[in-house]
mmCIF file of C-alpha atoms and ligand atoms in Angstrom:
data_model
loop_
_atom_site.group_PDB
_atom_site.id
_atom_site.type_symbol
_atom_site.label_atom_id
_atom_site.label_comp_id
_atom_site.label_asym_id
_atom_site.label_seq_id
_atom_site.Cartn_x
_atom_site.Cartn_y
_atom_site.Cartn_z
ATOM 1 C CA MET A 1 -2.010 30.477 -6.446
ATOM 2 C CA ALA A 2 -1.179 26.922 -7.533
ATOM 3 C CA VAL A 3 2.016 25.858 -5.797
ATOM 4 C CA GLN A 4 4.970 24.705 -7.903
ATOM 5 C CA PRO A 5 6.237 21.125 -7.618
ATOM 6 C CA VAL A 6 9.805 20.337 -6.562
ATOM 7 C CA VAL A 7 11.984 18.084 -8.693
ATOM 8 C CA TYR A 8 14.444 15.849 -6.871
ATOM 9 C CA GLY A 9 18.006 14.962 -7.766
ATOM 10 C CA GLU A 10 19.143 15.961 -11.240
ATOM 11 C CA GLY A 11 15.712 17.358 -12.011
ATOM 12 C CA THR A 12 15.043 15.254 -15.118
ATOM 13 C CA ARG A 13 11.892 13.549 -13.829
ATOM 14 C CA PRO A 14 8.567 15.386 -13.528
ATOM 15 C CA PRO A 15 7.290 14.998 -9.945
ATOM 16 C CA ARG A 16 4.675 12.327 -9.324
ATOM 17 C CA GLY A 17 2.294 14.223 -7.117
ATOM 18 C CA ASP A 18 -0.642 16.404 -8.191
ATOM 19 C CA TYR A 19 0.398 19.799 -6.803
ATOM 20 C CA ALA A 20 -2.642 21.562 -8.252
ATOM 21 C CA ARG A 21 -4.694 20.302 -5.308
ATOM 22 C CA ALA A 22 -2.265 21.654 -2.666
ATOM 23 C CA ASN A 23 -2.856 24.715 -0.477
ATOM 24 C CA ASP A 24 -0.448 27.638 -0.410
ATOM 25 C CA ASP A 25 1.523 25.923 2.375
ATOM 26 C CA TYR A 26 1.774 22.809 0.144
ATOM 27 C CA THR A 27 -0.500 20.725 2.373
ATOM 28 C CA CYS A 28 -3.438 18.860 0.856
ATOM 29 C CA ALA A 29 -6.138 16.480 2.078
ATOM 30 C CA GLN A 30 -5.282 12.756 2.183
ATOM 31 C CA ASP A 31 -7.797 11.432 -0.308
ATOM 32 C CA TRP A 32 -8.083 8.028 1.322
ATOM 33 C CA SER A 33 -10.922 6.914 -0.952
ATOM 34 C CA ALA A 34 -8.656 7.405 -3.987
ATOM 35 C CA TYR A 35 -6.351 4.538 -2.954
ATOM 36 C CA THR A 36 -6.908 1.387 -5.024
ATOM 37 C CA GLY A 37 -6.883 -2.179 -3.760
ATOM 38 C CA GLN A 38 -3.484 -2.482 -5.442
ATOM 39 C CA ASP A 39 -2.216 0.555 -3.479
ATOM 40 C CA HIS A 40 -3.292 -0.991 -0.178
ATOM 41 C CA ASP A 41 -1.777 -4.319 -1.165
ATOM 42 C CA THR A 42 1.544 -2.629 -2.021
ATOM 43 C CA TYR A 43 1.575 -0.999 1.414
ATOM 44 C CA ARG A 44 0.723 -4.311 3.104
ATOM 45 C CA ARG A 45 3.529 -6.146 1.270
ATOM 46 C CA LEU A 46 6.078 -3.407 1.982
ATOM 47 C CA TYR A 47 5.072 -3.312 5.670
ATOM 48 C CA GLU A 48 5.283 -7.094 5.977
ATOM 49 C CA ARG A 49 8.684 -7.434 4.281
ATOM 50 C CA GLN A 50 10.270 -4.587 6.223
ATOM 51 C CA THR A 51 8.893 -5.593 9.615
ATOM 52 C CA ALA A 52 10.160 -9.166 9.287
ATOM 53 C CA GLN A 53 13.757 -7.932 9.229
ATOM 54 C CA LEU A 54 13.677 -5.276 11.966
ATOM 55 C CA PRO A 55 14.937 -7.346 14.949
ATOM 56 C CA GLY A 56 18.673 -6.840 15.437
ATOM 57 C CA LEU A 57 18.811 -4.130 12.745
ATOM 58 C CA ALA A 58 16.324 -1.356 13.689
ATOM 59 C CA SER A 59 16.512 0.902 16.720
ATOM 60 C CA GLN A 60 14.451 -0.467 19.605
ATOM 61 C CA ALA A 61 12.700 2.926 19.799
ATOM 62 C CA PHE A 62 11.485 2.385 16.225
ATOM 63 C CA ILE A 63 10.371 -1.205 16.860
ATOM 64 C CA ASP A 64 8.490 -0.162 20.014
ATOM 65 C CA ALA A 65 6.674 2.723 18.267
ATOM 66 C CA LEU A 66 5.869 1.012 14.943
ATOM 67 C CA PRO A 67 2.522 -0.447 16.122
ATOM 68 C CA ARG A 68 1.335 3.157 16.704
ATOM 69 C CA LEU A 69 0.944 3.423 12.891
ATOM 70 C CA GLY A 70 -2.130 1.197 13.256
ATOM 71 C CA ALA A 71 -3.205 -0.559 10.064
ATOM 72 C CA LYS A 72 -0.688 -3.036 8.616
ATOM 73 C CA ASP A 73 -2.784 -4.356 5.736
ATOM 74 C CA ARG A 74 -3.750 -1.027 4.189
ATOM 75 C CA ILE A 75 -2.575 2.558 3.994
ATOM 76 C CA PRO A 76 -3.530 4.143 7.331
ATOM 77 C CA ARG A 77 -5.626 7.273 7.588
ATOM 78 C CA PHE A 78 -3.322 10.078 8.770
ATOM 79 C CA ASP A 79 -6.068 11.376 11.076
ATOM 80 C CA ASP A 80 -6.142 8.044 12.898
ATOM 81 C CA ILE A 81 -2.388 8.224 13.564
ATOM 82 C CA ASN A 82 -2.673 11.886 14.578
ATOM 83 C CA GLU A 83 -4.867 11.026 17.536
ATOM 84 C CA GLN A 84 -2.010 9.027 19.103
ATOM 85 C CA LEU A 85 0.878 11.106 17.789
ATOM 86 C CA HIS A 86 -0.466 14.403 19.058
ATOM 87 C CA LYS A 87 -1.008 12.918 22.520
ATOM 88 C CA ALA A 88 2.516 11.471 22.544
ATOM 89 C CA THR A 89 4.684 14.343 21.277
ATOM 90 C CA ARG A 90 2.306 17.081 19.995
ATOM 91 C CA TRP A 91 3.217 16.321 16.353
ATOM 92 C CA GLU A 92 0.653 16.159 13.578
ATOM 93 C CA LEU A 93 0.893 14.496 10.135
ATOM 94 C CA VAL A 94 -0.193 16.602 7.184
ATOM 95 C CA ALA A 95 -0.605 15.244 3.655
ATOM 96 C CA VAL A 96 1.468 16.738 0.833
ATOM 97 C CA PRO A 97 1.572 15.821 -2.883
ATOM 98 C CA GLY A 98 5.288 14.990 -2.681
ATOM 99 C CA LEU A 99 8.581 16.804 -2.114
ATOM 100 C CA ILE A 100 8.044 20.473 -1.309
ATOM 101 C CA PRO A 101 10.442 23.448 -1.377
ATOM 102 C CA GLU A 102 12.758 23.825 1.596
ATOM 103 C CA GLU A 103 11.120 26.812 3.277
ATOM 104 C CA PRO A 104 7.564 25.417 3.367
ATOM 105 C CA PHE A 105 9.139 22.144 4.557
ATOM 106 C CA PHE A 106 11.055 23.875 7.345
ATOM 107 C CA SER A 107 7.958 25.898 8.322
ATOM 108 C CA LEU A 108 5.850 22.765 8.716
ATOM 109 C CA LEU A 109 8.529 21.092 10.884
ATOM 110 C CA ALA A 110 8.939 24.244 12.970
ATOM 111 C CA ASN A 111 5.191 23.965 13.730
ATOM 112 C CA ARG A 112 5.437 20.241 14.587
ATOM 113 C CA LYS A 113 3.637 19.286 11.392
ATOM 114 C CA PHE A 114 5.266 16.414 9.489
ATOM 115 C CA PRO A 115 4.600 16.383 5.709
ATOM 116 C CA VAL A 116 3.628 12.912 4.505
ATOM 117 C CA THR A 117 3.487 12.247 0.781
ATOM 118 C CA ASP A 118 0.060 10.736 0.160
ATOM 119 C CA TRP A 119 0.643 8.590 -2.975
ATOM 120 C CA ILE A 120 2.251 5.147 -3.005
ATOM 121 C CA ARG A 121 4.708 3.582 -5.451
ATOM 122 C CA LYS A 122 3.587 1.228 -8.209
ATOM 123 C CA PRO A 123 4.085 -2.528 -7.741
ATOM 124 C CA GLU A 124 6.932 -2.461 -10.282
ATOM 125 C CA GLU A 125 8.745 0.025 -7.975
ATOM 126 C CA PHE A 126 8.406 -2.356 -5.028
ATOM 127 C CA ASP A 127 12.150 -2.587 -4.458
ATOM 128 C CA TYR A 128 13.221 0.965 -5.154
ATOM 129 C CA ILE A 129 11.878 4.452 -5.649
ATOM 130 C CA VAL A 130 13.879 7.709 -5.706
ATOM 131 C CA GLU A 131 11.164 10.102 -4.507
ATOM 132 C CA PRO A 132 9.725 9.542 -1.026
ATOM 133 C CA ASP A 133 6.238 7.978 -1.178
ATOM 134 C CA VAL A 134 3.737 7.339 1.628
ATOM 135 C CA PHE A 135 5.577 4.176 2.705
ATOM 136 C CA HIS A 136 8.902 5.999 3.094
ATOM 137 C CA ASP A 137 7.331 8.921 4.959
ATOM 138 C CA LEU A 138 4.860 7.002 7.098
ATOM 139 C CA TYR A 139 6.765 3.804 7.869
ATOM 140 C CA GLY A 140 10.248 5.362 7.794
ATOM 141 C CA HIS A 141 9.735 8.648 9.598
ATOM 142 C CA VAL A 142 6.605 8.580 11.753
ATOM 143 C CA PRO A 143 7.485 5.957 14.427
ATOM 144 C CA MET A 144 10.551 8.021 15.401
ATOM 145 C CA LEU A 145 8.314 11.065 15.927
ATOM 146 C CA PHE A 146 6.929 9.214 18.946
ATOM 147 C CA ASN A 147 10.405 9.537 20.538
ATOM 148 C CA PRO A 148 10.481 12.774 22.592
ATOM 149 C CA HIS A 149 14.113 13.647 21.714
ATOM 150 C CA ILE A 150 13.614 13.097 17.976
ATOM 151 C CA ALA A 151 10.305 14.991 18.184
ATOM 152 C CA ASP A 152 12.082 18.038 19.642
ATOM 153 C CA TYR A 153 15.107 17.631 17.335
ATOM 154 C CA MET A 154 12.823 17.695 14.286
ATOM 155 C CA GLN A 155 11.147 20.913 15.417
ATOM 156 C CA ASN A 156 14.561 22.463 16.100
ATOM 157 C CA TYR A 157 15.633 21.315 12.643
ATOM 158 C CA GLY A 158 12.672 23.152 11.110
ATOM 159 C CA GLU A 159 13.474 26.342 13.041
ATOM 160 C CA GLY A 160 17.157 25.977 12.179
ATOM 161 C CA GLY A 161 16.236 25.456 8.546
ATOM 162 C CA LEU A 162 14.349 28.750 8.343
ATOM 163 C CA LYS A 163 17.427 30.464 9.833
ATOM 164 C CA ALA A 164 19.784 28.585 7.463
ATOM 165 C CA ALA A 165 17.654 29.696 4.515
ATOM 166 C CA ARG A 166 18.237 33.337 5.582
ATOM 167 C CA LEU A 167 21.988 32.632 5.923
ATOM 168 C CA GLY A 168 22.293 30.746 2.619
ATOM 169 C CA SER A 169 23.397 27.624 4.515
ATOM 170 C CA CYS A 170 20.613 25.172 3.604
ATOM 171 C CA GLU A 171 22.967 22.783 1.830
ATOM 172 C CA MET A 172 25.116 22.292 4.937
ATOM 173 C CA LEU A 173 22.086 21.846 7.170
ATOM 174 C CA SER A 174 20.382 19.420 4.764
ATOM 175 C CA ARG A 175 23.425 17.139 5.138
ATOM 176 C CA LEU A 176 22.753 16.951 8.881
ATOM 177 C CA TYR A 177 19.150 15.913 8.131
ATOM 178 C CA TRP A 178 20.342 13.412 5.569
ATOM 179 C CA TYR A 179 22.911 11.738 7.849
ATOM 180 C CA THR A 180 20.646 11.640 10.902
ATOM 181 C CA ILE A 181 16.885 11.635 10.211
ATOM 182 C CA GLU A 182 17.257 9.876 6.849
ATOM 183 C CA PHE A 183 20.343 7.645 7.239
ATOM 184 C CA GLY A 184 21.373 7.780 10.889
ATOM 185 C CA LEU A 185 22.732 4.867 12.944
ATOM 186 C CA ILE A 186 22.710 4.582 16.726
ATOM 187 C CA ARG A 187 24.734 2.452 19.158
ATOM 188 C CA GLU A 188 22.276 0.692 21.469
ATOM 189 C CA ALA A 189 22.762 -1.917 24.201
ATOM 190 C CA GLY A 190 22.208 -4.695 21.638
ATOM 191 C CA GLY A 191 24.716 -3.169 19.209
ATOM 192 C CA LEU A 192 24.611 -0.944 16.117
ATOM 193 C CA ARG A 193 21.063 -0.141 14.935
ATOM 194 C CA ALA A 194 19.386 2.050 12.290
ATOM 195 C CA TYR A 195 17.086 4.953 13.148
ATOM 196 C CA GLY A 196 17.130 6.818 9.792
ATOM 197 C CA ALA A 197 13.926 6.677 7.727
ATOM 198 C CA GLY A 198 15.721 6.127 4.427
ATOM 199 C CA ILE A 199 17.279 2.973 5.910
ATOM 200 C CA LEU A 200 14.221 1.773 7.847
ATOM 201 C CA SER A 201 12.016 1.933 4.740
ATOM 202 C CA SER A 202 14.538 0.134 2.509
ATOM 203 C CA ALA A 203 14.691 -3.672 2.384
ATOM 204 C CA GLY A 204 18.234 -3.694 1.103
ATOM 205 C CA GLU A 205 19.821 -0.809 2.921
ATOM 206 C CA LEU A 206 18.638 -1.876 6.394
ATOM 207 C CA PRO A 207 20.935 -4.926 6.631
ATOM 208 C CA TYR A 208 23.634 -3.232 4.530
ATOM 209 C CA SER A 209 23.896 -0.154 6.784
ATOM 210 C CA VAL A 210 24.254 -2.199 9.980
ATOM 211 C CA GLN A 211 26.154 -5.291 8.816
ATOM 212 C CA SER A 212 28.135 -4.597 5.620
ATOM 213 C CA PRO A 213 31.912 -4.025 5.939
ATOM 214 C CA GLU A 214 31.796 -1.798 2.827
ATOM 215 C CA PRO A 215 30.617 1.598 4.118
ATOM 216 C CA GLN A 216 32.508 3.578 6.713
ATOM 217 C CA ARG A 217 30.809 4.442 9.991
ATOM 218 C CA ARG A 218 31.920 7.573 11.811
ATOM 219 C CA PRO A 219 30.788 9.262 15.025
ATOM 220 C CA LEU A 220 28.359 12.117 14.290
ATOM 221 C CA ASP A 221 30.400 15.323 14.231
ATOM 222 C CA LEU A 222 28.691 18.540 13.095
ATOM 223 C CA LEU A 223 31.674 20.019 11.255
ATOM 224 C CA ARG A 224 32.471 16.748 9.465
ATOM 225 C CA THR A 225 28.876 15.680 8.816
ATOM 226 C CA MET A 226 27.716 19.040 7.434
ATOM 227 C CA ARG A 227 30.696 19.078 5.030
ATOM 228 C CA THR A 228 30.096 15.538 3.754
ATOM 229 C CA ARG A 229 28.278 15.343 0.425
ATOM 230 C CA TYR A 230 25.707 12.587 -0.155
ATOM 231 C CA LYS A 231 24.153 10.689 -3.081
ATOM 232 C CA ILE A 232 20.386 10.312 -3.296
ATOM 233 C CA ASP A 233 20.206 7.214 -5.498
ATOM 234 C CA SER A 234 22.577 4.637 -4.009
ATOM 235 C CA TYR A 235 23.334 3.096 -0.628
ATOM 236 C CA GLN A 236 25.315 5.448 1.594
ATOM 237 C CA GLN A 237 29.115 5.127 1.581
ATOM 238 C CA THR A 238 29.384 6.835 4.959
ATOM 239 C CA TYR A 239 27.051 6.508 7.958
ATOM 240 C CA PHE A 240 27.242 8.716 11.040
ATOM 241 C CA VAL A 241 26.621 7.084 14.406
ATOM 242 C CA ILE A 242 25.166 8.558 17.607
ATOM 243 C CA ASP A 243 25.331 7.081 21.105
ATOM 244 C CA SER A 244 21.826 8.192 22.104
ATOM 245 C CA PHE A 245 18.932 10.390 20.926
ATOM 246 C CA GLU A 246 19.664 12.674 23.885
ATOM 247 C CA GLN A 247 23.175 13.151 22.499
ATOM 248 C CA LEU A 248 21.743 14.057 19.061
ATOM 249 C CA PHE A 249 19.364 16.592 20.600
ATOM 250 C CA GLU A 250 22.031 18.171 22.851
ATOM 251 C CA MET A 251 24.706 18.272 20.127
ATOM 252 C CA THR A 252 22.387 20.188 17.786
ATOM 253 C CA ALA A 253 20.499 22.422 20.242
ATOM 254 C CA GLY A 254 22.845 25.412 19.858
ATOM 255 C CA ASP A 255 23.021 28.263 17.318
ATOM 256 C CA PHE A 256 24.641 27.036 14.085
ATOM 257 C CA THR A 257 25.507 30.510 12.761
ATOM 258 C CA PRO A 258 29.170 30.408 13.909
ATOM 259 C CA LEU A 259 29.497 26.855 12.545
ATOM 260 C CA TYR A 260 28.323 27.952 9.100
ATOM 261 C CA GLU A 261 30.911 30.753 9.161
ATOM 262 C CA GLN A 262 33.645 28.346 10.264
ATOM 263 C CA MET A 263 32.766 25.780 7.565
ATOM 264 C CA ARG A 264 32.717 28.298 4.730
ATOM 265 C CA GLY A 265 36.492 28.324 4.691
ATOM 266 C CA MET A 266 36.910 24.553 5.104
ATOM 267 C CA PRO A 267 37.061 21.786 2.452
ATOM 268 C CA GLU A 268 34.065 19.509 1.790
ATOM 269 C CA PHE A 269 34.234 15.696 1.753
ATOM 270 C CA ALA A 270 33.031 13.267 -0.889
ATOM 271 C CA ALA A 271 30.450 10.743 0.274
ATOM 272 C CA ASP A 272 33.140 8.039 0.423
ATOM 273 C CA ALA A 273 36.009 10.172 1.787
ATOM 274 C CA CYS A 274 37.924 8.536 4.650
ATOM 275 C CA ALA A 275 39.786 11.657 5.820
ATOM 276 C CA SER A 276 38.690 13.315 9.042
HETATM 277 N N1 HBI B 1 9.688 17.669 1.094
HETATM 278 N N2 HBI B 1 7.750 16.408 1.364
HETATM 279 C C1 HBI B 1 9.059 16.603 1.637
HETATM 280 N N3 HBI B 1 9.720 15.720 2.422
HETATM 281 C C2 HBI B 1 11.039 15.888 2.714
HETATM 282 O O1 HBI B 1 11.623 15.078 3.439
HETATM 283 C C3 HBI B 1 11.725 16.998 2.181
HETATM 284 C C4 HBI B 1 11.009 17.894 1.373
HETATM 285 N N4 HBI B 1 11.646 18.965 0.836
HETATM 286 C C5 HBI B 1 13.043 19.255 1.102
HETATM 287 C C6 HBI B 1 13.702 18.232 1.961
HETATM 288 N N5 HBI B 1 13.049 17.201 2.460
HETATM 289 C C7 HBI B 1 15.170 18.329 2.270
HETATM 290 O O2 HBI B 1 15.861 19.032 1.256
HETATM 291 C C8 HBI B 1 15.418 19.031 3.596
HETATM 292 O O3 HBI B 1 16.782 18.960 3.943
HETATM 293 C C9 HBI B 1 15.024 20.445 3.501
HETATM 294 FE FE1 FE B 2 12.516 11.118 4.275
#
């Protein structure tokens, strides 16, 4: 049965990936030989530009783990990264043709398999792309999977997602993912730093999220964060800050069912709302 692609955002764009080659669980093989010289050069240029600006902006845990991705001048083979990643936190990268529906996504996470989109943006998309490509998924997400607390938090998120799907609460839970794994900030000894993949893979949003006076920065709070809407195609107007990865893991380790019930009767917040 050919799996159906997922469209992102307002659903006007056809997805980029070739879903016909995906298995029933949406995974596919990373066809490394299909990458062109231009693809590898795009990855090299993205890697170089992003890495030059990490000091003082990216979480130290990210900076320390980044070399585990291996190749800097070409798109790495996922199997090469898996050797180290599995030893470190028992996670495994699997290739996917792009965004996949929530339940297959949650199932992969619940089994410590991280879906990595296997195509890369075109050179003309160097500065911005809406859908996650291999640079966003590999560079943005994978180094943090070497951190034991994030590794366990991501598996819990997958398990929690399967439960949320049964409870009709995926939208609230996806906001937690968005404001932590994608756009989370952390207070470290050196100051405020980014650990979210959407920030760490973006040349513009990395300095903006940590240094700009424009957005508001609030302590991560489940009831506030899961009721705060987000936009997928602009810099965030609100960032949520944690004090440590242990805090993130402990704060989210419990059963969310009562929280979903409690939030159903409460107002939501716009992405730029200042109210508490
Ligand atoms: N699919 N490949 C992929 N990568 C994601 O990060 C992803 C996804 N599907 C759904 C999704 N993220 C979010 O909606 C989660 O909150 C479920
Ligand atoms: Fe992502």
